[in-house]
Short mmCIF file of C-alpha atoms in Angstrom, two decimals:
data_model
loop_
_atom_site.label_atom_id
_atom_site.label_comp_id
_atom_site.label_asym_id
_atom_site.label_seq_id
_atom_site.Cartn_x
_atom_site.Cartn_y
_atom_site.Cartn_z
CA MET A 1 -3.29 -10.30 14.64
CA TYR A 2 -2.21 -7.80 12.28
CA SER A 3 -0.98 -8.06 8.59
CA LEU A 4 1.15 -5.86 6.49
CA GLN A 5 0.71 -5.29 2.76
CA ILE A 6 3.03 -3.67 0.44
CA ARG A 7 2.54 -3.07 -3.32
CA PHE A 8 5.51 -3.20 -5.75
CA LYS A 9 6.52 -3.54 -9.38
CA LEU A 10 9.56 -5.17 -10.79
CA LEU A 11 11.84 -4.68 -13.74
CA ASN A 12 14.88 -6.80 -14.53
CA LYS A 13 18.17 -5.48 -15.98
CA SER A 14 17.46 -6.20 -19.42
CA CYS A 15 14.25 -4.55 -19.33
CA ASN A 16 12.53 -7.75 -20.38
CA ARG A 17 8.83 -8.82 -18.96
CA GLN A 18 10.15 -11.72 -16.90
CA GLU A 19 7.75 -11.93 -13.85
CA LEU A 20 7.59 -13.53 -10.27
CA SER A 21 5.03 -16.43 -9.80
CA ASP A 22 2.14 -15.62 -7.24
CA ASN A 23 0.24 -17.35 -4.79
CA LEU A 24 3.12 -18.81 -2.91
CA LYS A 25 3.63 -18.61 0.66
CA ILE A 26 6.44 -19.46 3.09
CA GLY A 27 5.30 -19.18 6.80
CA HIS A 28 3.27 -15.95 7.38
CA ILE A 29 4.84 -14.17 4.17
CA SER A 30 3.03 -14.52 0.62
CA ILE A 31 3.16 -12.70 -2.67
CA MET A 32 0.37 -12.28 -5.01
CA SER A 33 -0.26 -10.45 -8.19
CA ASP A 34 -2.23 -7.14 -8.26
CA GLU A 35 -5.60 -7.67 -6.93
CA GLN A 36 -7.06 -5.79 -10.15
CA SER A 37 -5.34 -8.06 -12.65
CA PRO A 38 -6.69 -10.96 -14.71
CA PHE A 39 -5.57 -14.56 -14.66
CA SER A 40 -2.63 -15.78 -16.93
CA VAL A 41 -1.52 -19.21 -17.73
CA ILE A 42 2.04 -19.55 -17.47
CA ILE A 43 3.76 -22.42 -19.31
CA GLN A 44 7.52 -22.88 -18.40
CA GLY A 45 10.46 -25.16 -19.26
CA TYR A 46 11.00 -24.23 -22.70
CA ARG A 47 14.37 -24.62 -24.18
CA SER A 48 14.13 -21.87 -26.52
CA GLU A 49 11.64 -18.96 -27.65
CA GLU A 50 10.83 -20.92 -30.99
CA GLU A 51 9.72 -23.95 -29.04
CA ALA A 52 7.40 -21.69 -26.74
CA GLN A 53 6.10 -20.04 -29.72
CA LYS A 54 5.20 -23.36 -31.22
CA THR A 55 2.78 -23.72 -28.24
CA VAL A 56 1.40 -20.25 -28.66
CA ASP A 57 0.42 -21.16 -32.21
CA GLU A 58 -1.29 -24.39 -31.00
CA ILE A 59 -3.21 -22.26 -28.38
CA ARG A 60 -4.55 -19.88 -31.06
CA ALA A 61 -5.23 -22.61 -33.58
CA GLY A 62 -7.59 -24.16 -30.84
CA ASN A 63 -5.42 -27.38 -30.58
CA VAL A 64 -5.38 -27.29 -26.64
CA ILE A 65 -7.91 -29.01 -24.66
CA VAL A 66 -9.15 -26.86 -21.89
CA PRO A 67 -11.53 -28.35 -19.44
CA PRO A 68 -14.26 -26.50 -17.64
CA LYS A 69 -13.48 -24.52 -14.39
CA GLY A 70 -13.13 -26.58 -11.34
CA SER A 71 -12.38 -29.68 -13.26
CA LYS A 72 -9.77 -32.08 -11.39
CA GLU A 73 -8.11 -33.08 -14.68
CA SER A 74 -4.91 -31.50 -15.96
CA PRO A 75 -6.18 -28.01 -16.92
CA PHE A 76 -4.09 -28.33 -20.17
CA VAL A 77 -2.96 -31.12 -22.52
CA LEU A 78 -0.19 -30.09 -24.52
CA GLY A 79 1.41 -33.08 -26.11
CA ASN A 80 3.82 -35.09 -23.71
CA MET A 81 4.83 -32.11 -21.53
CA PRO A 82 4.79 -32.71 -17.88
CA ASP A 83 1.75 -31.48 -16.05
CA ASP A 84 4.02 -29.78 -13.21
CA PHE A 85 5.30 -27.27 -15.92
CA ILE A 86 1.66 -25.66 -16.21
CA ILE A 87 0.95 -22.89 -13.72
CA VAL A 88 -2.08 -20.68 -13.36
CA GLU A 89 -1.61 -17.52 -11.75
CA LYS A 90 -2.73 -13.99 -11.90
CA HIS A 91 -1.17 -11.68 -14.35
CA ASN A 92 -0.76 -7.79 -14.33
CA PRO A 93 0.08 -5.95 -17.67
CA GLN A 94 2.24 -3.33 -15.33
CA ASN A 95 4.10 -6.27 -13.33
CA THR A 96 2.45 -5.15 -10.22
CA TYR A 97 2.70 -7.37 -7.13
CA THR A 98 1.27 -7.65 -3.65
CA LEU A 99 3.80 -8.81 -0.63
CA ARG A 100 1.79 -9.71 2.60
CA ILE A 101 2.88 -10.60 5.88
CA ASP A 102 0.76 -11.98 8.44
CA GLU A 103 0.89 -12.67 12.46
CA PHE A 104 2.20 -8.98 13.63
CA ASN A 105 0.98 -8.63 17.21
CA SER A 106 0.13 -4.98 16.63
CA PRO A 107 0.47 -2.27 14.09
CA ASP A 108 3.40 -0.91 15.54
CA GLU A 109 5.34 -4.31 15.27
CA ALA A 110 4.34 -4.39 11.67
CA GLN A 111 5.62 -0.96 11.05
CA CYS A 112 8.81 -1.60 12.61
CA ALA A 113 9.38 -4.54 10.19
CA LEU A 114 9.36 -2.24 7.13
CA GLY A 115 13.04 -1.36 7.24
CA LYS A 116 14.15 -5.01 7.31
CA ILE A 117 11.63 -5.73 4.59
CA GLN A 118 13.15 -2.94 2.50
CA ALA A 119 16.63 -4.53 3.01
CA GLY A 120 15.31 -7.79 1.98
CA PHE A 121 14.09 -6.35 -1.19
CA CYS A 122 17.85 -4.85 -1.77
CA LYS A 123 19.31 -8.37 -1.35
CA PHE A 124 17.10 -9.69 -4.03
CA MET A 125 17.65 -6.93 -6.46
CA LEU A 126 21.54 -7.52 -6.08
CA GLU A 127 21.08 -11.30 -6.53
CA ARG A 128 18.52 -11.53 -9.13
CA LYS A 129 18.96 -8.29 -11.14
CA TYR A 130 15.43 -7.08 -10.48
CA ALA A 131 14.85 -3.28 -9.62
CA TYR A 132 11.70 -2.66 -7.66
CA GLN A 133 9.28 0.16 -7.09
CA ALA A 134 7.82 0.29 -3.56
CA ILE A 135 7.05 2.64 -0.70
CA PHE A 136 8.32 1.87 2.76
CA ASP A 137 7.42 4.90 4.31
CA ASN A 138 4.17 6.40 6.00
CA PRO A 139 2.18 2.92 6.32
CA GLN A 140 -1.79 3.45 6.56
CA ILE A 141 -3.57 1.68 9.21
CA VAL A 142 -6.99 0.29 7.95
CA ASN A 143 -9.76 -0.41 10.39
CA SER A 144 -13.24 0.31 11.28
CA GLU A 145 -12.24 3.92 12.64
CA GLN A 146 -9.65 4.54 9.95
CA PRO A 147 -10.99 3.03 6.78
CA MET A 148 -8.76 3.07 3.43
CA ILE A 149 -10.07 6.27 1.53
CA ALA A 150 -7.74 5.83 -1.36
CA ASP A 151 -5.05 3.40 -2.48
CA ASN A 152 -1.84 5.74 -2.80
CA GLY A 153 0.62 3.02 -2.95
CA ASN A 154 1.66 3.22 0.74
CA PRO A 155 2.11 0.08 2.90
CA ILE A 156 -1.20 -1.09 4.46
CA ILE A 157 -1.50 -2.42 8.01
CA PHE A 158 -4.81 -4.04 8.85
CA GLU A 159 -6.32 -6.77 11.04
CA THR A 160 -5.56 -10.29 9.54
CA GLY A 161 -8.67 -11.62 7.64
CA GLN A 162 -9.93 -8.33 6.45
CA LYS A 163 -10.81 -8.50 2.81
CA PHE A 164 -10.25 -6.16 0.12
CA PRO A 165 -12.24 -5.79 -3.11
CA ASN A 166 -11.16 -8.18 -6.08
CA ILE A 167 -11.82 -7.75 -9.72
CA SER A 168 -10.33 -10.52 -12.21
CA GLY A 169 -10.89 -11.31 -15.79
CA GLY A 170 -9.00 -13.88 -18.03
CA GLU A 171 -5.95 -14.09 -20.60
CA VAL A 172 -3.72 -16.69 -22.02
CA ARG A 173 0.02 -16.10 -22.63
CA VAL A 174 3.38 -17.83 -22.55
CA GLN A 175 5.96 -16.26 -20.17
CA SER A 176 8.86 -17.29 -18.27
CA PHE A 177 9.03 -16.20 -14.42
CA THR A 178 11.13 -16.29 -11.17
CA SER A 179 9.79 -17.99 -8.17
CA SER A 180 8.69 -15.60 -5.70
CA GLN A 181 9.69 -17.77 -2.90
CA VAL A 182 13.24 -15.91 -3.74
CA LEU A 183 12.03 -12.93 -2.60
CA ILE A 184 10.06 -14.18 0.32
CA ARG A 185 13.11 -16.01 1.66
CA ASP A 186 15.27 -12.82 1.50
CA ILE A 187 12.69 -10.88 3.45
CA ASP A 188 12.01 -13.65 6.07
CA LYS A 189 15.78 -13.96 6.63
CA PHE A 190 16.08 -9.93 7.52
CA LEU A 191 12.69 -10.26 9.31
CA LYS A 192 14.35 -12.97 11.75
CA THR A 193 18.33 -12.03 12.11
CA GLY A 194 18.72 -9.05 9.90
CA SER A 195 18.62 -5.22 10.78
CA PRO A 196 17.22 -2.34 8.68
CA ILE A 197 19.56 -0.01 6.59
CA ASN A 198 19.56 2.94 8.92
CA ASP A 199 22.72 4.81 7.11
CA GLU A 200 21.38 7.35 5.15
CA LYS A 201 24.25 7.43 2.47
CA LEU A 202 23.86 3.54 2.18
CA LYS A 203 20.00 4.00 1.63
CA LEU A 204 20.82 6.51 -1.12
CA ALA A 205 23.34 3.98 -2.70
CA PHE A 206 20.79 1.48 -2.92
CA ASP A 207 18.27 3.94 -4.49
CA ILE A 208 20.76 4.86 -7.00
CA TYR A 209 21.58 1.49 -7.87
CA ARG A 210 17.72 0.54 -8.24
CA LEU A 211 17.14 3.42 -10.24
CA SER A 212 19.83 2.33 -12.60
CA PHE A 213 17.62 -0.51 -13.78
CA TYR A 214 15.39 1.97 -15.56
CA ASP A 215 17.98 3.68 -17.50
CA ASP A 216 18.58 2.03 -20.85
CA VAL A 217 21.06 4.70 -22.08
CA PRO A 218 24.56 3.22 -21.14
CA SER A 219 26.48 6.49 -20.41
CA SER A 220 23.70 8.00 -18.26
CA ARG A 221 23.44 4.40 -16.32
CA PHE A 222 27.21 4.46 -16.02
CA LEU A 223 27.06 7.70 -14.33
CA ASN A 224 24.45 6.48 -11.88
CA LEU A 225 26.38 3.70 -11.06
CA ILE A 226 29.87 5.46 -10.52
CA ASN A 227 27.99 8.16 -8.32
CA ILE A 228 27.45 4.99 -5.75
CA LEU A 229 31.15 4.86 -5.20
CA GLU A 230 31.06 8.85 -4.72
CA VAL A 231 28.40 8.61 -2.38
CA LEU A 232 29.81 5.75 -0.03
CA ALA A 233 33.64 6.79 0.01
CA LEU A 234 34.72 8.81 2.70
CA LYS A 235 36.92 11.84 1.98
CA LYS A 236 40.29 12.31 3.96
CA LYS A 237 42.10 15.31 4.93
CA LYS A 238 45.34 15.89 3.13
CA ASP A 239 48.67 15.48 5.05
CA SER A 240 49.70 18.06 7.51
CA LYS A 241 52.33 20.04 5.36
CA THR A 242 49.87 20.20 2.50
CA LEU A 243 47.08 21.72 4.78
CA GLU A 244 49.62 24.27 5.89
CA LEU A 245 50.26 25.46 2.58
CA ILE A 246 46.68 25.73 1.83
CA ASP A 247 46.22 27.82 5.18
CA SER A 248 48.94 30.18 3.85
CA TRP A 249 47.06 30.55 0.63
CA GLU A 250 43.86 31.32 2.48
CA ALA A 251 45.54 33.94 4.45
CA GLU A 252 46.86 35.63 1.55
CA ARG A 253 43.50 35.34 -0.52
CA LYS A 254 41.70 37.18 2.64
CA GLU A 255 44.46 39.89 2.37
CA ARG A 256 44.18 40.37 -1.32
CA LEU A 257 40.50 40.43 -1.09
CA GLN A 258 40.34 43.13 1.55
CA ASN A 259 42.56 45.35 -1.05
CA SER A 260 40.44 44.55 -4.12
CA GLU A 261 38.06 46.93 -5.69
CA LYS A 262 34.33 46.52 -4.66
CA GLY A 263 32.30 44.68 -7.66
CA SER A 264 35.64 44.27 -9.39
CA ALA A 265 36.04 40.78 -11.46
CA GLU A 266 39.34 40.45 -9.19
CA GLU A 267 37.25 40.57 -6.14
CA GLN A 268 34.60 37.94 -7.35
CA SER A 269 37.50 35.68 -8.48
CA LEU A 270 38.94 35.86 -4.77
CA LYS A 271 35.56 34.97 -3.34
CA ASP A 272 35.22 32.13 -5.58
CA LEU A 273 38.60 30.77 -4.70
CA LYS A 274 37.47 30.40 -1.03
CA SER A 275 35.55 27.29 -1.84
CA THR A 276 38.13 25.94 -3.98
CA LEU A 277 40.57 26.15 -1.14
CA LEU A 278 38.07 24.59 1.05
CA TYR A 279 37.56 21.64 -0.93
CA GLY A 280 41.35 21.44 -1.41
CA ARG A 281 41.71 20.38 1.95
CA ASP A 282 40.15 17.07 1.19
CA GLN A 283 41.53 14.06 -0.71
CA SER A 284 40.44 13.97 -4.16
CA ILE A 285 37.21 11.95 -5.05
CA ARG A 286 39.48 9.83 -7.58
CA SER A 287 41.81 8.86 -4.43
CA SER A 288 38.97 8.42 -2.02
CA ILE A 289 37.20 5.99 -4.46
CA TYR A 290 40.56 4.05 -4.68
CA ASP A 291 40.87 3.95 -0.98
CA PHE A 292 37.39 3.03 -0.33
CA VAL A 293 36.93 0.11 -2.72
CA LEU A 294 40.51 -1.23 -1.37
CA SER A 295 39.23 -1.06 2.22
CA GLU A 296 35.96 -2.55 1.44
CA LEU A 297 37.16 -5.43 -1.05
CA ASN A 298 40.84 -5.72 -0.37
CA ASP A 299 41.55 -6.04 -3.70
CA THR A 300 44.02 -3.69 -5.53
CA ASP A 301 42.89 -4.89 -8.80
CA LYS A 302 39.45 -3.84 -8.29
CA ALA A 303 40.38 -0.63 -6.55
CA THR A 304 42.62 0.36 -9.43
CA ALA A 305 39.58 -0.49 -12.01
CA ALA A 306 37.28 1.79 -9.96
CA LYS A 307 39.72 4.79 -10.14
CA LYS A 308 39.96 4.25 -14.12
CA TRP A 309 36.22 4.16 -14.08
CA TYR A 310 36.37 7.66 -12.46
CA ASP A 311 38.58 8.89 -14.97
CA VAL A 312 35.92 7.78 -17.75
CA ARG A 313 33.21 9.71 -15.65
CA SER A 314 35.54 12.69 -15.69
CA HIS A 315 35.72 12.44 -19.60
CA LEU A 316 32.07 11.87 -20.16
CA VAL A 317 31.16 15.03 -17.66
CA HIS A 318 33.45 17.58 -19.12
CA ASP A 319 33.77 16.14 -22.89
CA GLY A 320 30.52 14.20 -23.14
CA THR A 321 32.34 11.26 -24.44
CA PHE A 322 31.90 7.89 -23.16
CA GLU A 323 34.66 5.67 -23.86
CA LYS A 324 35.52 2.62 -21.66
CA PRO A 325 39.02 2.08 -20.39
CA LYS A 326 41.12 0.22 -22.95
CA GLY A 327 42.02 -3.41 -22.08
CA THR A 328 40.75 -5.84 -19.77
CA ILE A 329 39.01 -4.36 -16.71
CA ILE A 330 36.60 -5.35 -14.24
CA PRO A 331 33.26 -4.03 -14.88
CA ILE A 332 31.94 -1.07 -12.73
CA GLU A 333 28.72 -3.37 -12.01
CA THR A 334 30.88 -5.93 -10.42
CA ILE A 335 32.67 -3.67 -8.05
CA ILE A 336 29.48 -2.08 -6.92
CA GLU A 337 27.42 -5.16 -6.56
CA GLU A 338 30.26 -6.73 -4.13
CA ILE A 339 30.30 -3.94 -2.08
CA LEU A 340 26.58 -3.28 -1.66
CA LYS A 341 26.51 -7.35 -0.99
CA LYS A 342 29.12 -6.87 1.71
CA LYS A 343 26.97 -3.89 3.35
CA LEU A 344 24.04 -5.98 3.32
CA THR A 345 25.79 -9.09 4.80
CA GLU A 346 26.96 -6.70 7.60
CA LEU A 347 23.15 -6.11 8.79
CA PHE A 348 22.98 -9.73 9.92
CA HIS A 349 23.57 -10.43 13.42
#
């Protein structure tokens, strides 16, 4: 049997250091923190930051009883707090984790699963608002004939049971987290009944969406988000009468170009006009986005909102000013997330 291992990092939408719990396993899929990270004590269940900070102060003051390693007693005694609110896990300062999936029959089978695993990450990102950093291409097969020379972040395929070096230290901190079972279940669902994202434009759309989480500048993050609609929207040709008019303009342009003086400004302008007329045959991006959102979501309000957001994009690009449309309008994030979720749903069979 073979195992597939993928290193990944997480960042949530608010750029906070919320983390996944690790050492959880569902079937043959498990997630653990980076192997070179120290252990942390995670204490959850607080109603406020102030309440959590009080426990931190108690720990620093030495008012917490810590039994020796291997003790069967409760690892920490914190007043009347339930024992199951205390979890010991490995912690990495860079929020790095390892996803491991066992029980593949061959390296080829493990490699074929990568596309579905990537789709599982996309589903997790959309629903939980966590971006991810991970490589799903060019996996490295590790065995006695092909040992791992250096860890370059690519996926690793190896015989199940093969061990890698482990270095650990110790640290105590208070931190909220999201259960890694959520991501594991999304991946498991795609492995069982889903398909990989084969459409290159849809792949690009998810990459743009993922990278938008790393941008804390509202204007540039907005440009990334609105570009997703431009990537996915199909451009239709204009009506036949308009195309006939453009054809006549193109014929006139060619005739004037032949009679223009070589190297003149007129010649250059007529050459530039060729691309303008070529793009003029297609529907405008603004109209394409409206039609695309309407066809995907069947909602005229959201389609109209998308068109208004594209107007905001035009002002931002041409004038450098970022002003949201006046009145109540559906957020661009809501429109994009609904479309991407719909696209993922279409991958299940």
